[in-house]
């Protein structure tokens, strides 16, 4: 784009004016929020959650109501968003310097941006493993939110991705739970003959495909290579395992889903419904989804089984890794009510609330030790969390662990691979290009 | 004997009729499908998209209403009503000043106000987020009220001004000689004479404010100030697989404006045909 | 649905009030230059200044910065964001999609709507004409959000109406994941918006056709001129003013597309349905690259303002002709 010189000069002058007038930028180093002070139980705090919609919505509403009952001087403003809407919303709030006192976070690059921007309060004094509050959590989930040895996150629940299957469908088609990737693929034909869509899949939002890819990368790419590629400074994305994994994904989409190359036009909720309505035999899902898939008026919990996505027989990576990560909350470093906010989160993660969260109808397995029990949680959630705890490592979601440019390239690439418009080699090329330009 | 010309005329008429009716079906059937889907159960919806619902129960409509649509409707009604009042009055004042008062630099001011017609809302989006935040209006009802007003003043002023210019100038002078002030002339004489165009602008603004999406999406965030269009998309993501409820919500959003349209068609047409010059 | 309340058709080239020939009394304030008259404009001017023009200026400034949303710092980078635009394939794709949008809308909403209006207006019964115009207008009264969601479900590969319809008439081979593949997604969105918008322009053309004196057609009839030639020799020239405006409005609208794309595909799959508006939104609000988003906004500004200037020139010329 070219401008004639005079216009250019005018433009620069105008912009200098506008800049000086409006960008009284705030300092990067935040004033240390006084977290250890005795909270003043007066005033209001805002909390941005990811629990909008039924049934989750009620959880924070109840916790907030109970807390306000205990401390009548406190009012809690809940901003509840969905998994899909929270990404854009939290970025808008960040950009306009209006983060709530407490806000949701994923682990990985997503969280580091907030820490490095001085937007997250250092909670080490409160929640490090040796502290009273910290000792109530599983240590791995605290570590997931640690940056440079400091603890920034309050882990709320753990999560992991599993293939859910319909036991009745498997019986009808006379297939066993597959033990490796090839067996999974070859189980699809008999399932289809038995009248089921083998695997329900909806990739309209792009991330459902990335969840397959993230798990397959963990299987096919050595762990230390993967870790280096997640860091924008050391990323090269050269390992041949990526292409192998992309090919495996394409095979799965083409031979095990009914929508195949058209899966980009299907919502993940439609796929979920196909599974819980017993039209599909399998559906790849997070532990968090278990209680919305199986239960009353849905799939009979007795028919609901889970297994980790089977690893390929000769995988070069870690076959015992599971994709998933705890999700949690951070406290705004600039919050004038930081101590009160921390106190509220302490309340939200007490044993009783943690058990409520882990039980139906919520089914969000709390990161608090002992909150997920066979008695209080559903069978599937309990089993899922057992498997998460047994995993050799947790691999964070591809779209939150990488920088936005690379996450975007993976999203677009995953969709292109699904529809067949790009080959695995082309996809990984576009990721490398994005990764280079993000350095 | 039938003549050849007559034969072709008949063919032509049959063809025209088929075409017009076919088009009407293409227009109406999707809307009918939407209404009917609002009555189905989820499994009916997934089983056969053409089948009629087994029974007509209002349950999905009730559910949609209780799951947030009542809030979205309240916000939408509030924003629509207030921004319509604000826009029409501010624009009528401006139109009066531009068309019937001898103001200094009148050409400049006309250009300044009507020039806003050429600006796309997306262009100002990023700075507006910052501005609304600085004013503490982000995620409030006020943000939408202000933006819906600001971005519609040029168009509304344009319509009213074009109408006012055509009113004979003697009216003002006669009123003045009778001792009426400017303010009185505006309220009691000019404004009532503009009723037809005012009705049209009100209708067009209602249509705009009820359906607006981009500002609503960016400037509200789900704490009871979302208007309908944004509320519908969050209804979709919040209630996962319960699509009949989403269809019911869509129908609830569509019906008020449709009713308004059929009740006041001729004003709509008037406003639209005047407004195409924008 | 005729125009019943038109004001007397007296237009003045300058837009200034008409001068009467009689000598007015100089004491009348309606004749004097009145600086206080600016108060009438004050509310409009203040609102436009703060919420329309000022953000516009700021947008130019932002488009030359790199903006770290986490720390809130902005750094001046000159024209770097614009040179990035030049090499951004998705930006080019967006621009092409906007052009495709404009092109198809011209075919359906200008040419098609004009033909349709002629066919409607040649029906004899006024009640029928009114009913047809109203029916075709219905989609324009529902919001693009509702229409977009509705067509998302119509195009859905599994429960969607369109594929089931094709199967029902034995054309199952043509069934597609309409919004799920790069080759058809943009087309699907554009066709939805034709469905939504054609009644609106048909209505406007119908109004323009009603203004053509009937005698012209009657005379042509007597001279033995057929309906096709009547269309080209009478209708087209006499609705030229309306068509010209429709062309401009349609193109300008095509560069501001946002709502339907956001609702139906959010720009996917594989960025194949990104348009300038959604690419702006994605870069600003999903990638935190507000400087780059502001640069895209500047492009939208340049395009729409150019179209606006063409329109001003067109309307001026038209007035002179009158």
Short mmCIF file of C-alpha atoms in Angstrom, two decimals, chain A residues 11-404:
data_model
loop_
_atom_site.label_atom_id
_atom_site.label_comp_id
_atom_site.label_asym_id
_atom_site.label_seq_id
_atom_site.Cartn_x
_atom_site.Cartn_y
_atom_site.Cartn_z
CA UNK A 11 -1.47 10.47 8.56
CA UNK A 12 1.63 10.18 10.71
CA UNK A 13 0.87 13.48 12.37
CA UNK A 14 -2.69 12.43 13.06
CA UNK A 15 -1.58 9.13 14.46
CA UNK A 16 1.04 10.71 16.69
CA UNK A 17 -1.66 12.94 18.05
CA UNK A 18 -4.03 10.08 18.63
CA UNK A 19 -1.33 7.98 20.23
CA UNK A 20 -0.21 10.62 22.65
CA UNK A 21 -3.78 11.33 23.57
CA UNK A 22 -5.00 7.87 24.20
CA UNK A 23 -2.31 5.36 24.94
CA UNK A 24 -1.36 6.26 28.44
CA UNK A 25 -0.23 2.64 28.63
CA UNK A 26 -0.18 0.91 31.97
CA UNK A 27 3.08 -0.41 33.33
CA UNK A 28 3.97 -4.02 32.62
CA UNK A 29 5.02 -4.65 36.18
CA UNK A 30 1.90 -4.87 38.24
CA UNK A 31 1.72 -3.58 41.77
CA UNK A 32 1.97 -6.59 44.02
CA UNK A 33 -1.46 -7.56 45.18
CA UNK A 34 -1.49 -8.11 48.91
CA UNK A 35 -2.65 -11.68 49.06
CA UNK A 36 -1.62 -12.58 52.55
CA UNK A 37 -3.52 -9.75 54.18
CA UNK A 38 -6.61 -10.68 56.17
CA UNK A 39 -9.44 -10.39 53.60
CA UNK A 40 -11.85 -7.55 54.18
CA UNK A 41 -15.25 -9.19 53.88
CA UNK A 42 -16.79 -6.14 52.31
CA UNK A 43 -16.97 -5.20 48.68
CA UNK A 44 -17.48 -7.01 45.42
CA UNK A 45 -15.39 -9.29 43.26
CA UNK A 46 -15.96 -10.40 39.69
CA UNK A 47 -15.33 -13.95 38.55
CA UNK A 48 -15.02 -15.06 34.93
CA UNK A 49 -15.92 -18.74 34.62
CA UNK A 50 -16.14 -21.26 31.79
CA UNK A 51 -19.30 -22.83 33.20
CA UNK A 52 -22.09 -21.19 31.20
CA UNK A 53 -25.00 -23.40 30.18
CA UNK A 54 -26.62 -26.36 31.79
CA UNK A 55 -25.78 -28.17 33.93
CA UNK A 56 -22.54 -26.38 34.92
CA UNK A 57 -23.99 -22.89 35.30
CA UNK A 58 -25.45 -23.66 38.71
CA UNK A 59 -22.16 -24.67 40.30
CA UNK A 60 -20.60 -21.23 40.73
CA UNK A 61 -24.02 -19.71 41.36
CA UNK A 62 -24.45 -22.01 44.35
CA UNK A 63 -20.90 -21.51 45.61
CA UNK A 64 -21.24 -17.75 45.31
CA UNK A 65 -24.60 -17.78 47.08
CA UNK A 66 -23.18 -19.86 49.92
CA UNK A 67 -20.16 -17.58 50.22
CA UNK A 68 -22.31 -14.46 50.27
CA UNK A 69 -24.47 -16.01 52.93
CA UNK A 70 -21.39 -16.62 55.03
CA UNK A 71 -20.08 -13.09 54.40
CA UNK A 72 -23.07 -10.80 53.87
CA UNK A 73 -20.83 -7.82 53.04
CA UNK A 74 -19.45 -9.49 49.94
CA UNK A 75 -21.09 -9.50 46.54
CA UNK A 76 -19.84 -11.72 43.77
CA UNK A 77 -20.44 -10.89 40.13
CA UNK A 78 -20.27 -13.97 37.95
CA UNK A 79 -19.46 -13.69 34.25
CA UNK A 80 -20.15 -17.16 32.90
CA UNK A 81 -18.94 -18.05 29.43
CA UNK A 82 -18.90 -21.26 27.41
CA UNK A 83 -15.86 -23.20 26.28
CA UNK A 84 -16.22 -21.63 22.85
CA UNK A 85 -17.05 -18.04 23.79
CA UNK A 86 -14.57 -17.58 26.59
CA UNK A 87 -11.55 -17.39 24.32
CA UNK A 88 -12.66 -14.26 22.52
CA UNK A 89 -14.25 -12.74 25.58
CA UNK A 90 -11.23 -13.02 27.83
CA UNK A 91 -9.01 -11.57 25.14
CA UNK A 92 -11.33 -8.61 24.73
CA UNK A 93 -11.34 -8.05 28.48
CA UNK A 94 -7.55 -8.31 28.54
CA UNK A 95 -7.10 -5.90 25.67
CA UNK A 96 -9.29 -3.35 27.34
CA UNK A 97 -7.53 -3.79 30.69
CA UNK A 98 -10.68 -5.02 32.31
CA UNK A 99 -9.86 -8.49 33.55
CA UNK A 100 -12.09 -9.59 36.39
CA UNK A 101 -10.63 -10.26 39.83
CA UNK A 102 -10.69 -14.01 39.23
CA UNK A 103 -10.52 -15.52 35.76
CA UNK A 104 -10.39 -18.88 34.08
CA UNK A 105 -7.21 -20.16 32.44
CA UNK A 106 -5.86 -23.07 30.47
CA UNK A 107 -2.32 -24.27 31.13
CA UNK A 108 0.48 -23.71 28.64
CA UNK A 109 1.24 -20.72 26.44
CA UNK A 110 -2.24 -19.41 27.16
CA UNK A 111 -1.44 -19.00 30.85
CA UNK A 112 2.15 -17.83 30.35
CA UNK A 113 0.95 -14.81 28.38
CA UNK A 114 -0.98 -13.62 31.40
CA UNK A 115 1.88 -14.33 33.77
CA UNK A 116 4.43 -12.56 31.57
CA UNK A 117 2.10 -9.62 31.07
CA UNK A 118 1.94 -9.12 34.83
CA UNK A 119 -1.76 -9.92 34.91
CA UNK A 120 -1.62 -12.96 37.18
CA UNK A 121 -0.90 -12.73 40.89
CA UNK A 122 1.89 -14.92 42.25
CA UNK A 123 0.06 -17.26 44.61
CA UNK A 124 3.13 -19.18 45.83
CA UNK A 125 2.73 -18.04 49.43
CA UNK A 126 -0.81 -19.36 49.48
CA UNK A 127 -0.90 -22.38 47.25
CA UNK A 128 2.63 -23.85 46.92
CA UNK A 129 2.50 -27.59 47.63
CA UNK A 130 3.82 -27.22 51.19
CA UNK A 131 1.19 -24.65 52.21
CA UNK A 132 -2.05 -25.61 53.88
CA UNK A 133 -4.24 -24.79 50.88
CA UNK A 134 -1.69 -26.16 48.40
CA UNK A 135 -1.45 -29.49 50.18
CA UNK A 136 -5.10 -30.17 49.44
CA UNK A 137 -4.37 -30.42 45.70
CA UNK A 138 -2.61 -33.12 43.73
CA UNK A 139 0.88 -31.79 43.17
CA UNK A 140 0.86 -32.42 39.41
CA UNK A 141 -2.11 -30.16 38.94
CA UNK A 142 -0.41 -27.35 40.87
CA UNK A 143 2.72 -27.81 38.76
CA UNK A 144 0.70 -27.44 35.57
CA UNK A 145 0.19 -23.79 36.46
CA UNK A 146 3.70 -23.09 37.73
CA UNK A 147 5.91 -20.75 35.73
CA UNK A 148 9.60 -20.40 36.67
CA UNK A 149 9.01 -22.09 40.00
CA UNK A 150 6.18 -19.79 41.02
CA UNK A 151 2.61 -20.92 41.42
CA UNK A 152 0.02 -18.82 39.63
CA UNK A 153 -3.02 -21.03 39.20
CA UNK A 154 -5.75 -22.50 41.36
CA UNK A 155 -6.46 -25.84 39.69
CA UNK A 156 -10.19 -26.50 39.72
CA UNK A 157 -10.50 -29.82 37.94
CA UNK A 158 -8.45 -32.33 36.00
CA UNK A 159 -9.23 -33.39 32.50
CA UNK A 160 -8.19 -35.90 29.90
CA UNK A 161 -9.35 -37.11 26.50
CA UNK A 162 -10.74 -40.61 26.07
CA UNK A 163 -12.59 -42.61 23.50
CA UNK A 164 -16.03 -43.28 24.88
CA UNK A 165 -17.73 -46.39 23.52
CA UNK A 166 -21.09 -48.03 23.63
CA UNK A 167 -20.63 -51.49 25.17
CA UNK A 168 -23.86 -52.79 23.64
CA UNK A 169 -22.75 -51.72 20.18
CA UNK A 170 -19.38 -53.43 20.61
CA UNK A 171 -21.15 -56.59 21.74
CA UNK A 172 -23.57 -56.52 18.85
CA UNK A 173 -20.74 -56.09 16.34
CA UNK A 174 -18.60 -58.64 18.22
CA UNK A 175 -15.61 -56.34 18.53
CA UNK A 176 -13.31 -56.01 21.51
CA UNK A 177 -11.84 -52.86 22.92
CA UNK A 178 -8.96 -52.17 20.51
CA UNK A 179 -5.44 -52.36 21.93
CA UNK A 180 -3.66 -50.54 19.14
CA UNK A 181 -4.49 -47.98 16.47
CA UNK A 182 -4.83 -50.52 13.65
CA UNK A 183 -7.32 -52.53 15.67
CA UNK A 184 -9.33 -49.37 16.22
CA UNK A 185 -9.51 -48.77 12.48
CA UNK A 186 -10.41 -52.36 11.71
CA UNK A 187 -13.17 -52.39 14.33
CA UNK A 188 -15.03 -49.73 12.34
CA UNK A 189 -16.27 -51.97 9.54
CA UNK A 190 -18.05 -54.51 11.79
CA UNK A 191 -19.58 -51.66 13.79
CA UNK A 192 -20.90 -50.09 10.64
CA UNK A 193 -22.38 -53.46 9.58
CA UNK A 194 -24.07 -53.65 12.97
CA UNK A 195 -25.88 -50.43 12.14
CA UNK A 196 -23.78 -47.84 13.95
CA UNK A 197 -21.70 -44.93 12.82
CA UNK A 198 -18.34 -46.20 14.13
CA UNK A 199 -17.03 -42.86 15.44
CA UNK A 200 -19.14 -39.72 15.68
CA UNK A 201 -17.10 -36.67 14.74
CA UNK A 202 -17.93 -32.99 14.33
CA UNK A 203 -15.08 -30.64 13.45
CA UNK A 204 -16.89 -27.37 12.77
CA UNK A 205 -14.88 -25.55 15.40
CA UNK A 206 -11.56 -27.09 14.41
CA UNK A 207 -10.42 -28.11 17.88
CA UNK A 208 -12.05 -31.57 17.94
CA UNK A 209 -9.66 -32.56 15.15
CA UNK A 210 -6.74 -31.02 17.01
CA UNK A 211 -7.52 -33.16 20.03
CA UNK A 212 -6.97 -36.30 17.95
CA UNK A 213 -3.80 -34.78 16.54
CA UNK A 214 -2.45 -33.76 19.95
CA UNK A 215 -2.84 -37.30 21.26
CA UNK A 216 -1.38 -38.85 18.12
CA UNK A 217 1.60 -36.50 18.25
CA UNK A 218 2.29 -37.62 21.81
CA UNK A 219 2.31 -41.22 20.55
CA UNK A 220 4.43 -40.63 17.47
CA UNK A 221 6.85 -37.90 18.44
CA UNK A 222 9.42 -38.33 21.25
CA UNK A 223 8.44 -36.34 24.33
CA UNK A 224 11.50 -34.08 24.41
CA UNK A 225 11.07 -33.16 20.72
CA UNK A 226 7.44 -32.34 21.35
CA UNK A 227 8.33 -30.15 24.29
CA UNK A 228 10.91 -28.24 22.23
CA UNK A 229 8.37 -27.69 19.46
CA UNK A 230 5.81 -26.29 21.89
CA UNK A 231 8.24 -23.54 22.87
CA UNK A 232 8.20 -20.84 20.17
CA UNK A 233 11.93 -20.18 20.61
CA UNK A 234 13.06 -23.75 19.95
CA UNK A 235 10.24 -24.95 17.70
CA UNK A 236 11.18 -26.59 14.40
CA UNK A 237 8.34 -29.09 13.77
CA UNK A 238 10.73 -31.30 11.77
CA UNK A 239 10.11 -34.70 13.34
CA UNK A 240 8.79 -37.30 10.86
CA UNK A 241 6.34 -38.44 13.54
CA UNK A 242 4.11 -35.45 12.78
CA UNK A 243 3.44 -36.61 9.23
CA UNK A 244 2.82 -40.16 10.50
CA UNK A 245 0.30 -38.83 13.01
CA UNK A 246 -1.44 -36.66 10.40
CA UNK A 247 -1.75 -39.70 8.14
CA UNK A 248 -3.21 -41.77 10.96
CA UNK A 249 -5.73 -39.05 11.69
CA UNK A 250 -6.80 -38.89 8.07
CA UNK A 251 -7.23 -42.67 8.01
CA UNK A 252 -9.44 -42.52 11.07
CA UNK A 253 -11.61 -39.73 9.69
CA UNK A 254 -12.00 -41.41 6.30
CA UNK A 255 -12.69 -44.95 7.44
CA UNK A 256 -14.39 -44.56 10.82
CA UNK A 257 -16.69 -41.55 10.55
CA UNK A 258 -19.81 -41.35 8.39
CA UNK A 259 -19.25 -37.70 7.61
CA UNK A 260 -15.63 -38.24 6.52
CA UNK A 261 -14.28 -35.33 4.53
CA UNK A 262 -17.45 -33.40 5.34
CA UNK A 263 -16.92 -33.50 9.10
CA UNK A 264 -15.99 -29.81 9.13
CA UNK A 265 -19.66 -29.05 8.62
CA UNK A 266 -20.78 -30.88 11.76
CA UNK A 267 -20.90 -29.41 15.24
CA UNK A 268 -19.19 -31.39 17.97
CA UNK A 269 -22.45 -31.31 19.90
CA UNK A 270 -24.18 -33.11 17.02
CA UNK A 271 -21.54 -35.82 17.27
CA UNK A 272 -22.00 -35.99 21.03
CA UNK A 273 -25.74 -36.36 20.52
CA UNK A 274 -25.22 -39.14 17.95
CA UNK A 275 -23.23 -41.06 20.57
CA UNK A 276 -25.54 -40.48 23.51
CA UNK A 277 -28.52 -41.24 21.24
CA UNK A 278 -26.89 -44.63 20.44
CA UNK A 279 -26.58 -43.96 16.73
CA UNK A 280 -22.79 -43.92 16.96
CA UNK A 281 -20.62 -46.49 18.67
CA UNK A 282 -17.74 -44.24 19.71
CA UNK A 283 -17.09 -40.60 20.42
CA UNK A 284 -13.76 -39.05 21.43
CA UNK A 285 -14.40 -36.89 24.46
CA UNK A 286 -13.07 -35.16 27.55
CA UNK A 287 -13.70 -36.44 31.05
CA UNK A 288 -15.69 -33.25 31.51
CA UNK A 289 -18.22 -34.49 28.93
CA UNK A 290 -18.82 -37.90 30.51
CA UNK A 291 -21.79 -36.89 32.62
CA UNK A 292 -23.44 -35.02 29.77
CA UNK A 293 -23.12 -38.04 27.48
CA UNK A 294 -24.28 -40.78 29.83
CA UNK A 295 -27.04 -40.44 32.35
CA UNK A 296 -30.76 -40.01 32.60
CA UNK A 297 -32.52 -39.70 29.22
CA UNK A 298 -29.12 -40.18 27.58
CA UNK A 299 -26.85 -43.13 27.10
CA UNK A 300 -27.37 -45.71 29.86
CA UNK A 301 -24.27 -45.40 32.12
CA UNK A 302 -24.10 -49.22 32.21
CA UNK A 303 -23.43 -49.25 28.48
CA UNK A 304 -20.84 -46.48 28.66
CA UNK A 305 -17.19 -47.45 28.59
CA UNK A 306 -13.96 -45.55 27.98
CA UNK A 307 -10.47 -46.33 26.75
CA UNK A 308 -7.49 -44.18 25.87
CA UNK A 309 -7.09 -43.63 22.13
CA UNK A 310 -5.11 -46.78 21.23
CA UNK A 311 -1.47 -46.03 20.39
CA UNK A 312 0.00 -47.29 17.13
CA UNK A 313 1.98 -50.51 17.63
CA UNK A 314 5.37 -49.10 16.68
CA UNK A 315 4.94 -45.60 18.04
CA UNK A 316 8.14 -43.57 18.43
CA UNK A 317 6.74 -41.41 21.21
CA UNK A 318 5.20 -42.13 24.58
CA UNK A 319 2.34 -44.66 24.32
CA UNK A 320 1.35 -44.06 27.94
CA UNK A 321 0.81 -40.31 27.56
CA UNK A 322 -2.70 -38.91 27.77
CA UNK A 323 -3.82 -35.65 26.30
CA UNK A 324 -5.41 -33.34 28.78
CA UNK A 325 -4.54 -30.91 31.48
CA UNK A 326 -6.05 -29.44 34.57
CA UNK A 327 -7.96 -26.23 34.11
CA UNK A 328 -7.95 -23.55 36.71
CA UNK A 329 -8.30 -19.96 37.74
CA UNK A 330 -5.91 -17.07 38.26
CA UNK A 331 -6.22 -13.97 40.38
CA UNK A 332 -5.80 -10.60 38.73
CA UNK A 333 -2.52 -9.10 39.93
CA UNK A 334 -4.05 -5.64 39.77
CA UNK A 335 -7.12 -6.55 41.74
CA UNK A 336 -7.64 -4.34 44.77
CA UNK A 337 -9.55 -7.24 46.30
CA UNK A 338 -6.93 -9.94 45.70
CA UNK A 339 -7.05 -11.28 49.25
CA UNK A 340 -10.82 -11.56 49.16
CA UNK A 341 -10.68 -13.16 45.71
CA UNK A 342 -8.22 -15.77 46.99
CA UNK A 343 -10.43 -16.44 49.97
CA UNK A 344 -13.39 -17.01 47.70
CA UNK A 345 -11.44 -19.49 45.60
CA UNK A 346 -10.28 -21.25 48.76
CA UNK A 347 -13.95 -21.63 49.61
CA UNK A 348 -14.78 -22.87 46.10
CA UNK A 349 -12.13 -25.58 46.45
CA UNK A 350 -12.96 -26.82 49.94
CA UNK A 351 -13.62 -30.53 50.28
CA UNK A 352 -17.37 -30.25 50.20
CA UNK A 353 -17.54 -28.03 47.13
CA UNK A 354 -14.88 -30.15 45.43
CA UNK A 355 -16.99 -33.26 45.93
CA UNK A 356 -20.10 -31.52 44.62
CA UNK A 357 -18.19 -30.46 41.52
CA UNK A 358 -16.96 -34.01 40.93
CA UNK A 359 -20.39 -35.58 41.28
CA UNK A 360 -23.31 -35.64 38.86
CA UNK A 361 -24.73 -33.55 37.34
CA UNK A 362 -21.51 -31.53 37.04
CA UNK A 363 -19.02 -34.37 36.59
CA UNK A 364 -15.98 -32.10 36.66
CA UNK A 365 -13.31 -34.13 38.47
CA UNK A 366 -11.94 -31.77 41.09
CA UNK A 367 -8.18 -31.38 41.43
CA UNK A 368 -8.61 -31.56 45.19
CA UNK A 369 -7.23 -34.80 46.63
CA UNK A 370 -9.91 -37.31 47.50
CA UNK A 371 -12.74 -35.37 45.93
CA UNK A 372 -13.33 -37.94 43.21
CA UNK A 373 -14.53 -41.09 44.91
CA UNK A 374 -16.37 -44.11 43.64
CA UNK A 375 -19.28 -43.19 45.88
CA UNK A 376 -19.74 -39.55 44.92
CA UNK A 377 -18.68 -39.41 41.28
CA UNK A 378 -20.04 -41.34 38.35
CA UNK A 379 -18.27 -44.56 37.41
CA UNK A 380 -16.89 -43.17 34.17
CA UNK A 381 -15.52 -40.00 35.74
CA UNK A 382 -13.87 -42.02 38.51
CA UNK A 383 -12.34 -44.38 35.98
CA UNK A 384 -11.21 -41.51 33.76
CA UNK A 385 -9.43 -39.77 36.60
CA UNK A 386 -7.75 -43.02 37.64
CA UNK A 387 -6.39 -43.30 34.12
CA UNK A 388 -5.31 -39.66 34.09
CA UNK A 389 -3.41 -40.22 37.33
CA UNK A 390 -1.75 -43.34 35.94
CA UNK A 391 -0.64 -41.63 32.71
CA UNK A 392 3.10 -41.26 32.23
CA UNK A 393 2.54 -37.61 31.29
CA UNK A 394 -0.24 -35.20 30.43
CA UNK A 395 0.04 -33.51 27.06
CA UNK A 396 -1.61 -30.10 26.93
CA UNK A 397 -4.12 -29.26 24.15
CA UNK A 398 -2.41 -28.24 20.94
CA UNK A 399 -4.40 -25.02 20.60
CA UNK A 400 -3.60 -23.68 24.07
CA UNK A 401 -0.04 -24.92 24.48
CA UNK A 402 1.30 -23.20 21.35
CA UNK A 403 1.46 -19.50 20.48
CA UNK A 404 -1.68 -18.15 18.71
#
